[in-house]
């Protein structure tokens, strides 16, 4: 693993993409915070409103592998710029929707355009950070997603003070303008431009070859199951933690939501930065550091989920779940760096796209299954115990991933 001097602008690229990531999640999540305003303007059932988010996730997840392939086949920076421009344009067009069908169409289009961003962005960061800054750079970029999620309340606030249309209008215009800024400032990593050109002349990059190469790799298969199972835990806890607080501590809906999200996002950001920093430092002396740090984090996360559901004091439960939020995110900060250790360098973005699809689809199924078991009157504490066991399983799967030291 190279520890040499970084290419010029390596951290500038991370900063530029941090803002893109924040816009990515802000645009996708803001619709959930303005439900009342949208339903008042465009009458629909709760099932129809839920479908607006579901169709986004389905399209986003299913197209992620192909979207990642585009970043391997073509210029990563151009894929990012076009993706931002298109989803911002769709966000702007959403403000003019007057029927449920039009809203549904814009959410599907957003799923297509947003799917192209994350695999391309993380692959570009890997190009700029080939050595001991790789995990921290990834963690900072993922923090942008957390910031975007936490700013989702802006949609509801703008909808209340102006209109839901105005919120989409503003966010769309901001994204379009920023895509023009990126067009003038974002470039592929200098040290990879000639290498990539030569590589594509020597071996034609195609989607079938990418999937065949990736799925013939035992470590990639382990990563696939690891990320899918971790998606179940992530979606389950995010989706049901407010209900857990409400039922076990007799809180109002608002207070339960505050305890579940107000403390969780800051903890997640700390986890992304800490997990990236620790893995980078340790990787200087241990080539498996980017694997071992998330393994340790998942073991700690499992322990504290178990502790959280076995205490009677709310502050302790909140604190324990915050520790889970910190240590679970070690995996998010290191997933792409670990993928770079095991996968063909030509197919990094494609590989991440496949992992993204698997995590989204399996995570969504897990979230639905948790709701189904709730309908059968299963206690949430039991579900969370199951989540802790899955975290241990994820740690074991990741531990057996073997890096190819020759891959840079």
Coordinates of C-alpha atoms in Angstrom, one line a residue:
X1 CA 0.0 0.0 0.0
X2 CA 1.4 3.3 -1.0
X3 CA 2.1 5.9 1.6
X4 CA 3.6 8.5 -0.7
X5 CA 2.6 12.1 -1.3
X6 CA -1.1 12.6 -2.2
X7 CA -2.0 14.0 -5.6
X8 CA -2.7 17.8 -5.7
X9 CA -6.2 18.6 -4.6
X10 CA -6.8 15.3 -2.8
X11 CA -8.5 16.9 0.2
X12 CA -10.2 19.5 -1.9
X13 CA -12.0 16.7 -3.7
X14 CA -13.1 15.3 -0.4
X15 CA -14.5 18.7 0.6
X16 CA -16.3 19.2 -2.8
X17 CA -17.8 15.7 -2.6
X18 CA -18.8 16.3 1.1
X19 CA -21.2 18.9 -0.1
X20 CA -22.5 16.8 -3.0
X21 CA -23.2 14.0 -0.5
X22 CA -25.1 16.3 1.8
X23 CA -27.3 17.5 -1.2
X24 CA -27.8 13.8 -2.2
X25 CA -29.3 12.8 1.1
X26 CA -31.1 16.2 1.7
X27 CA -32.9 15.9 -1.7
X28 CA -33.9 12.2 -1.1
X29 CA -35.1 12.6 2.5
X30 CA -36.8 16.0 2.5
X31 CA -40.0 14.6 1.1
X32 CA -40.6 12.6 4.4
X33 CA -40.5 15.8 6.5
X34 CA -43.2 17.6 4.5
X35 CA -45.8 14.8 4.5
X36 CA -48.8 16.9 5.7
X37 CA -48.1 19.7 3.3
X38 CA -47.9 17.4 0.3
X39 CA -51.0 15.3 1.2
X40 CA -52.9 18.5 1.7
X41 CA -52.0 19.7 -1.8
X42 CA -52.1 16.3 -3.5
X43 CA -54.6 14.0 -1.7
X44 CA -53.3 10.5 -1.3
X45 CA -53.4 7.5 1.0
X46 CA -50.6 6.7 3.5
X47 CA -49.8 3.7 1.4
X48 CA -49.4 5.9 -1.7
X49 CA -47.2 8.3 0.3
X50 CA -45.0 5.4 1.5
X51 CA -44.7 4.2 -2.1
X52 CA -43.0 7.5 -3.0
X53 CA -40.1 6.5 -0.8
X54 CA -40.3 2.8 -1.7
X55 CA -40.1 3.4 -5.4
X56 CA -37.0 5.5 -4.9
X57 CA -35.3 2.8 -2.9
X58 CA -36.2 0.1 -5.4
X59 CA -35.0 2.0 -8.4
X60 CA -31.9 3.2 -6.5
X61 CA -31.0 -0.2 -5.2
X62 CA -31.6 -2.2 -8.4
X63 CA -29.7 0.3 -10.6
X64 CA -26.7 0.7 -8.3
X65 CA -24.5 -2.0 -9.9
X66 CA -24.9 -0.6 -13.4
X67 CA -24.5 3.0 -12.0
X68 CA -21.2 1.9 -10.4
X69 CA -20.1 0.3 -13.7
X70 CA -20.6 3.7 -15.5
X71 CA -18.0 5.2 -13.1
X72 CA -15.6 2.4 -14.0
X73 CA -16.2 2.7 -17.7
X74 CA -16.2 6.4 -18.0
X75 CA -14.8 9.5 -16.3
X76 CA -15.6 9.3 -12.5
X77 CA -15.8 13.1 -12.2
X78 CA -18.1 13.5 -15.2
X79 CA -20.4 10.8 -13.8
X80 CA -20.6 12.7 -10.5
X81 CA -21.3 16.0 -12.2
X82 CA -24.0 14.7 -14.5
X83 CA -25.6 12.7 -11.7
X84 CA -25.8 15.9 -9.5
X85 CA -27.1 18.0 -12.3
X86 CA -29.8 15.4 -13.3
X87 CA -31.1 14.7 -9.8
X88 CA -31.1 18.4 -9.0
X89 CA -33.1 19.1 -12.2
X90 CA -35.5 16.3 -11.2
X91 CA -35.8 17.9 -7.7
X92 CA -36.6 21.2 -9.3
X93 CA -39.2 19.6 -11.6
X94 CA -40.8 17.9 -8.6
X95 CA -41.9 21.4 -7.4
X96 CA -44.2 21.5 -10.4
X97 CA -45.9 18.1 -9.8
X98 CA -49.7 18.4 -9.4
X99 CA -50.7 14.7 -9.2
X100 CA -49.6 11.6 -7.4
X101 CA -48.5 10.0 -10.6
X102 CA -46.2 12.9 -11.4
X103 CA -44.7 12.8 -7.9
X104 CA -44.1 9.0 -8.3
X105 CA -42.4 9.5 -11.7
X106 CA -40.0 12.1 -10.3
X107 CA -39.1 9.9 -7.3
X108 CA -38.3 7.1 -9.8
X109 CA -36.1 9.4 -11.9
X110 CA -34.4 10.6 -8.8
X111 CA -33.6 7.0 -7.9
X112 CA -31.9 6.5 -11.3
X113 CA -29.8 9.7 -11.1
X114 CA -28.8 9.4 -7.4
X115 CA -27.7 5.8 -7.8
X116 CA -24.8 7.0 -10.0
X117 CA -23.3 9.3 -7.3
X118 CA -22.0 7.3 -4.4
X119 CA -20.1 4.5 -6.2
X120 CA -18.4 7.1 -8.5
X121 CA -17.6 9.5 -5.6
X122 CA -16.0 6.8 -3.4
X123 CA -14.1 5.4 -6.3
X124 CA -12.7 8.9 -7.1
X125 CA -11.7 9.4 -3.5
X126 CA -9.9 6.0 -3.6
X127 CA -8.0 7.3 -6.7
X128 CA -6.9 10.5 -4.8
X129 CA -6.2 8.7 -1.6
X130 CA -4.2 5.5 -2.4
X131 CA -2.6 5.0 1.0
X132 CA -2.8 5.9 4.7
X133 CA -5.5 8.6 4.3
X134 CA -8.0 6.4 2.5
X135 CA -10.4 5.5 5.4
X136 CA -10.5 9.0 6.9
X137 CA -11.2 10.5 3.5
X138 CA -14.1 8.0 3.0
X139 CA -15.4 8.7 6.5
X140 CA -15.4 12.5 5.9
X141 CA -17.3 11.9 2.6
X142 CA -19.9 9.7 4.4
X143 CA -20.3 12.4 7.0
X144 CA -21.8 14.5 4.3
X145 CA -24.6 12.0 3.9
X146 CA -25.2 12.2 7.6
X147 CA -25.3 16.0 7.5
X148 CA -27.7 15.9 4.6
X149 CA -30.0 13.5 6.5
X150 CA -29.9 15.7 9.6
X151 CA -30.9 18.8 7.5
X152 CA -34.0 17.1 6.2
X153 CA -36.0 19.1 8.6
X154 CA -35.5 22.1 6.4
X155 CA -38.0 20.7 3.9
X156 CA -40.7 20.6 6.6
X157 CA -39.9 24.0 7.8
X158 CA -39.9 25.6 4.3
X159 CA -43.2 23.7 3.6
X160 CA -44.8 25.2 6.7
X161 CA -43.5 28.8 6.1
X162 CA -43.9 28.9 2.3
X163 CA -45.0 25.7 0.4
X164 CA -43.7 22.2 -0.3
X165 CA -43.2 23.3 -3.9
X166 CA -40.8 26.1 -2.8
X167 CA -38.6 23.6 -0.9
X168 CA -38.0 21.4 -3.9
X169 CA -37.6 24.5 -6.1
X170 CA -34.8 25.9 -3.9
X171 CA -33.0 22.6 -3.3
X172 CA -33.1 21.9 -7.0
X173 CA -31.7 25.3 -8.0
X174 CA -28.9 25.0 -5.4
X175 CA -27.9 21.6 -6.8
X176 CA -27.9 22.8 -10.4
X177 CA -25.7 25.7 -9.6
X178 CA -23.3 23.5 -7.6
X179 CA -23.1 21.1 -10.5
X180 CA -21.7 24.0 -12.6
X181 CA -19.2 24.7 -9.9
X182 CA -18.1 21.1 -10.0
X183 CA -17.8 21.2 -13.7
X184 CA -15.1 23.9 -13.3
X185 CA -13.3 22.4 -10.3
X186 CA -13.7 18.6 -10.1
X187 CA -11.2 16.4 -12.0
X188 CA -10.1 12.8 -12.1
X189 CA -7.0 12.0 -10.0
X190 CA -3.8 13.0 -12.0
X191 CA -1.9 9.8 -11.3
X192 CA -4.8 7.6 -12.6
X193 CA -5.6 9.3 -15.9
X194 CA -2.8 7.7 -18.0
X195 CA -3.1 4.4 -16.2
X196 CA -6.8 4.2 -16.7
X197 CA -6.5 5.0 -20.4
X198 CA -3.9 2.3 -20.9
X199 CA -5.9 -0.3 -18.9
X200 CA -9.0 0.3 -21.0
X201 CA -7.0 -0.2 -24.2
X202 CA -5.6 -3.4 -22.9
X203 CA -8.8 -4.9 -21.6
X204 CA -12.3 -3.9 -22.6
X205 CA -14.3 -3.0 -19.5
X206 CA -17.7 -4.5 -19.7
X207 CA -20.5 -5.2 -17.2
X208 CA -20.6 -8.9 -17.6
X209 CA -16.9 -9.3 -17.1
X210 CA -17.1 -7.0 -14.0
X211 CA -19.8 -9.1 -12.4
X212 CA -18.0 -12.4 -13.3
X213 CA -14.7 -11.2 -11.9
X214 CA -16.3 -9.9 -8.7
X215 CA -18.4 -12.9 -8.0
X216 CA -15.5 -15.3 -8.6
X217 CA -13.8 -13.6 -5.6
X218 CA -14.5 -15.4 -2.3
X219 CA -13.7 -12.3 -0.3
X220 CA -16.2 -10.2 -2.3
X221 CA -18.9 -12.8 -1.6
X222 CA -18.2 -12.5 2.1
X223 CA -18.4 -8.7 1.8
X224 CA -21.7 -9.1 0.0
X225 CA -23.3 -11.1 2.9
X226 CA -21.6 -8.9 5.5
X227 CA -23.0 -5.7 4.0
X228 CA -26.5 -7.2 3.4
X229 CA -26.8 -8.4 7.0
X230 CA -25.5 -5.1 8.3
X231 CA -28.1 -3.4 6.2
X232 CA -30.8 -5.4 8.1
X233 CA -29.5 -4.2 11.5
X234 CA -29.1 -0.6 10.3
X235 CA -32.6 -0.3 8.8
X236 CA -34.2 -2.2 11.7
X237 CA -32.7 0.1 14.4
X238 CA -33.2 3.3 12.5
X239 CA -36.8 2.3 11.7
X240 CA -37.9 1.0 15.1
X241 CA -35.7 2.8 17.7
X242 CA -38.2 5.7 18.1
X243 CA -41.0 3.1 18.7
X244 CA -38.8 1.3 21.2
X245 CA -38.2 4.5 23.2
X246 CA -41.9 5.4 23.1
X247 CA -43.1 2.0 24.3
X248 CA -40.4 1.2 26.9
X249 CA -40.0 4.7 28.5
X250 CA -43.6 6.1 27.9
X251 CA -42.4 9.0 25.9
X252 CA -44.3 11.2 23.5
X253 CA -43.8 10.6 19.8
X254 CA -41.8 13.8 19.5
X255 CA -39.5 13.1 22.4
X256 CA -39.0 9.5 21.2
X257 CA -38.0 10.8 17.8
X258 CA -35.6 13.3 19.3
X259 CA -33.8 10.7 21.4
X260 CA -33.7 8.3 18.5
X261 CA -32.3 10.8 15.9
X262 CA -31.0 13.9 17.7
X263 CA -28.3 11.9 19.5
X264 CA -27.8 9.3 16.8
X265 CA -26.6 11.4 13.9
X266 CA -23.8 13.2 15.8
X267 CA -22.7 9.8 17.2
X268 CA -22.6 8.4 13.7
X269 CA -20.5 11.3 12.4
X270 CA -18.0 10.7 15.3
X271 CA -17.9 7.0 14.3
X272 CA -17.2 7.8 10.7
X273 CA -14.3 10.1 11.6
X274 CA -12.9 7.9 14.4
X275 CA -13.2 4.7 12.4
X276 CA -11.4 6.2 9.4
X277 CA -8.7 7.7 11.6
X278 CA -8.0 4.6 13.5
X279 CA -7.9 2.4 10.4
X280 CA -5.6 4.8 8.6
X281 CA -3.1 5.0 11.5
X282 CA -3.0 1.2 12.1
X283 CA -2.8 0.4 8.4
X284 CA 0.7 1.8 8.4
X285 CA 1.9 -1.3 10.3
X286 CA -0.9 -3.8 9.7
X287 CA -2.3 -4.5 6.2
X288 CA -5.5 -5.9 7.7
X289 CA -6.2 -2.8 9.8
X290 CA -9.1 -1.6 7.6
X291 CA -10.7 -5.0 8.2
X292 CA -9.9 -5.4 11.9
X293 CA -11.1 -1.9 13.0
X294 CA -14.6 -2.5 11.8
X295 CA -14.6 -6.1 13.2
X296 CA -13.7 -4.7 16.7
X297 CA -16.3 -1.9 16.2
X298 CA -19.1 -4.4 15.4
X299 CA -18.3 -6.5 18.5
X300 CA -18.5 -3.4 20.6
X301 CA -21.7 -2.3 18.9
X302 CA -23.3 -5.8 19.5
X303 CA -22.4 -5.6 23.2
X304 CA -23.9 -2.1 23.7
X305 CA -27.1 -3.0 21.8
X306 CA -27.6 -5.9 24.2
X307 CA -26.8 -3.6 27.2
X308 CA -29.1 -0.9 25.9
X309 CA -32.2 -3.2 25.9
X310 CA -31.4 -4.5 29.4
X311 CA -31.4 -1.2 31.3
X312 CA -34.3 0.6 32.9
X313 CA -32.8 4.1 32.8
X314 CA -33.4 6.2 29.7
X315 CA -30.1 8.1 29.8
X316 CA -28.2 4.8 30.0
X317 CA -30.2 3.4 27.0
X318 CA -29.6 6.5 25.0
X319 CA -25.9 6.4 25.8
X320 CA -25.5 2.8 25.0
X321 CA -27.3 3.2 21.6
X322 CA -25.0 6.1 20.9
X323 CA -22.0 3.8 21.4
X324 CA -23.6 1.5 18.9
X325 CA -23.9 4.5 16.5
X326 CA -20.2 5.3 16.9
X327 CA -18.8 1.8 16.5
X328 CA -21.2 0.5 13.9
X329 CA -20.0 3.3 11.6
X330 CA -16.5 2.0 11.6
X331 CA -17.8 -0.3 8.9
X332 CA -19.2 2.4 6.8
X333 CA -15.9 4.4 6.9
X334 CA -14.0 1.3 5.7
X335 CA -16.2 -0.6 3.3
X336 CA -14.8 1.0 0.2
X337 CA -11.2 0.8 1.4
X338 CA -11.7 -2.9 2.2
X339 CA -13.3 -3.4 -1.2
X340 CA -10.1 -1.9 -2.7
X341 CA -8.1 -4.6 -0.9
X342 CA -10.0 -7.5 -2.4
X343 CA -11.4 -6.4 -5.8
X344 CA -10.0 -5.8 -9.2
X345 CA -9.1 -2.1 -9.4
X346 CA -11.0 -1.8 -12.7
X347 CA -14.3 -2.7 -11.0
X348 CA -14.2 -0.8 -7.7
X349 CA -17.3 1.4 -8.4
X350 CA -19.2 -1.6 -9.9
X351 CA -18.4 -3.7 -6.8
X352 CA -19.6 -0.9 -4.5
X353 CA -22.7 -0.6 -6.6
X354 CA -23.5 -4.3 -6.1
X355 CA -22.8 -4.0 -2.4
X356 CA -25.1 -0.9 -2.3
X357 CA -27.9 -2.8 -4.1
X358 CA -27.6 -5.8 -1.8
X359 CA -27.5 -3.7 1.4
X360 CA -30.5 -1.6 0.3
X361 CA -32.7 -4.5 -0.9
X362 CA -31.9 -6.9 2.0
X363 CA -32.1 -4.0 4.5
X364 CA -35.5 -3.1 3.2
X365 CA -36.7 -6.7 3.5
X366 CA -35.4 -6.8 7.1
X367 CA -37.3 -3.7 7.9
X368 CA -40.5 -5.1 6.6
X369 CA -39.9 -8.4 8.4
X370 CA -39.4 -6.6 11.6
X371 CA -42.8 -4.9 11.1
X372 CA -44.4 -8.3 10.3
X373 CA -43.0 -9.7 13.5
X374 CA -44.3 -6.7 15.3
X375 CA -47.8 -7.5 14.0
X376 CA -47.4 -10.9 15.6
X377 CA -46.8 -9.0 18.9
X378 CA -43.1 -9.8 19.2
X379 CA -41.4 -7.5 21.7
X380 CA -38.9 -5.0 20.2
X381 CA -36.3 -6.1 22.8
X382 CA -36.3 -9.6 21.2
X383 CA -35.8 -8.0 17.7
X384 CA -32.9 -6.0 19.0
X385 CA -31.3 -9.0 20.6
X386 CA -31.5 -10.6 17.1
X387 CA -29.9 -7.5 15.7
X388 CA -27.0 -7.9 18.2
X389 CA -26.5 -11.5 17.0
X390 CA -26.4 -10.3 13.4
X391 CA -23.7 -7.8 14.3
X392 CA -21.6 -10.6 15.7
X393 CA -22.2 -12.6 12.5
X394 CA -21.1 -9.6 10.4
X395 CA -17.9 -9.3 12.4
X396 CA -17.1 -13.0 11.8
X397 CA -17.8 -12.7 8.0
X398 CA -15.6 -9.6 7.7
X399 CA -12.8 -11.2 9.7
X400 CA -12.4 -13.9 7.1
X401 CA -12.1 -11.4 4.3
X402 CA -8.5 -11.7 2.9
X403 CA -6.9 -8.7 1.2
X404 CA -4.8 -9.0 -2.0
X405 CA -1.8 -7.0 -1.1
X406 CA -0.9 -6.5 -4.7
X407 CA -4.1 -4.4 -5.3
X408 CA -3.6 -0.7 -4.9

